[in-house]
């Protein structure tokens, strides 16, 4: 646990890599906007049955 791989292969490893790359809020906002322009991505995001909205960390 806590190890980072050089070449992410699993979905979770790829998600973790994206989180690391988008640690800056400006980068995260730009990437999120770009991702939500993809119809399949936007559809899946809107179908999320548990949108956290950051409340779990509060």
PDB file of N, CA, C and O in Angstrom, residues 36 38-49:
ATOM      1  N   UNK A  36     -15.861  15.875 -19.264  1.00  0.00           N
ATOM      2  CA  UNK A  36     -17.325  15.953 -19.306  1.00  0.00           C
ATOM      3  C   UNK A  36     -17.850  16.323 -20.689  1.00  0.00           C
ATOM      4  O   UNK A  36     -19.051  16.220 -20.939  1.00  0.00           O
ATOM      5  N   UNK A  38     -17.076  14.539 -23.146  1.00  0.00           N
ATOM      6  CA  UNK A  38     -17.221  13.215 -23.753  1.00  0.00           C
ATOM      7  C   UNK A  38     -18.573  12.658 -23.310  1.00  0.00           C
ATOM      8  O   UNK A  38     -18.802  12.436 -22.124  1.00  0.00           O
ATOM      9  N   UNK A  39     -19.508  12.449 -24.246  1.00  0.00           N
ATOM     10  CA  UNK A  39     -20.862  12.036 -23.875  1.00  0.00           C
ATOM     11  C   UNK A  39     -20.924  10.799 -22.977  1.00  0.00           C
ATOM     12  O   UNK A  39     -21.692  10.779 -22.009  1.00  0.00           O
ATOM     13  N   UNK A  40     -20.125   9.794 -23.244  1.00  0.00           N
ATOM     14  CA  UNK A  40     -20.162   8.582 -22.429  1.00  0.00           C
ATOM     15  C   UNK A  40     -19.677   8.858 -21.004  1.00  0.00           C
ATOM     16  O   UNK A  40     -20.220   8.322 -20.031  1.00  0.00           O
ATOM     17  N   UNK A  41     -18.678   9.727 -20.877  1.00  0.00           N
ATOM     18  CA  UNK A  41     -18.152  10.076 -19.558  1.00  0.00           C
ATOM     19  C   UNK A  41     -19.180  10.900 -18.792  1.00  0.00           C
ATOM     20  O   UNK A  41     -19.449  10.638 -17.611  1.00  0.00           O
ATOM     21  N   UNK A  42     -19.761  11.896 -19.441  1.00  0.00           N
ATOM     22  CA  UNK A  42     -20.763  12.740 -18.785  1.00  0.00           C
ATOM     23  C   UNK A  42     -21.959  11.908 -18.342  1.00  0.00           C
ATOM     24  O   UNK A  42     -22.475  12.088 -17.233  1.00  0.00           O
ATOM     25  N   UNK A  43     -22.381  10.969 -19.173  1.00  0.00           N
ATOM     26  CA  UNK A  43     -23.520  10.114 -18.836  1.00  0.00           C
ATOM     27  C   UNK A  43     -23.226   9.263 -17.612  1.00  0.00           C
ATOM     28  O   UNK A  43     -24.056   9.161 -16.700  1.00  0.00           O
ATOM     29  N   UNK A  44     -22.036   8.682 -17.554  1.00  0.00           N
ATOM     30  CA  UNK A  44     -21.659   7.868 -16.389  1.00  0.00           C
ATOM     31  C   UNK A  44     -21.542   8.725 -15.137  1.00  0.00           C
ATOM     32  O   UNK A  44     -21.964   8.321 -14.059  1.00  0.00           O
ATOM     33  N   UNK A  45     -20.977   9.906 -15.265  1.00  0.00           N
ATOM     34  CA  UNK A  45     -20.814  10.786 -14.108  1.00  0.00           C
ATOM     35  C   UNK A  45     -22.169  11.218 -13.561  1.00  0.00           C
ATOM     36  O   UNK A  45     -22.375  11.251 -12.339  1.00  0.00           O
ATOM     37  N   UNK A  46     -23.101  11.504 -14.438  1.00  0.00           N
ATOM     38  CA  UNK A  46     -24.425  11.937 -14.002  1.00  0.00           C
ATOM     39  C   UNK A  46     -25.237  10.781 -13.420  1.00  0.00           C
ATOM     40  O   UNK A  46     -26.158  10.991 -12.648  1.00  0.00           O
ATOM     41  N   UNK A  47     -24.893   9.548 -13.769  1.00  0.00           N
ATOM     42  CA  UNK A  47     -25.603   8.377 -13.262  1.00  0.00           C
ATOM     43  C   UNK A  47     -25.033   7.890 -11.934  1.00  0.00           C
ATOM     44  O   UNK A  47     -25.561   6.959 -11.343  1.00  0.00           O
ATOM     45  N   UNK A  48     -23.970   8.515 -11.446  1.00  0.00           N
ATOM     46  CA  UNK A  48     -23.354   8.114 -10.183  1.00  0.00           C
ATOM     47  C   UNK A  48     -24.410   8.179  -9.086  1.00  0.00           C
ATOM     48  O   UNK A  48     -24.985   9.237  -8.831  1.00  0.00           O
ATOM     49  N   UNK A  49     -24.675   7.055  -8.442  1.00  0.00           N
ATOM     50  CA  UNK A  49     -25.733   7.019  -7.432  1.00  0.00           C
ATOM     51  C   UNK A  49     -25.273   7.515  -6.069  1.00  0.00           C
ATOM     52  O   UNK A  49     -26.061   7.607  -5.144  1.00  0.00           O
TER      53      UNK A  49
END
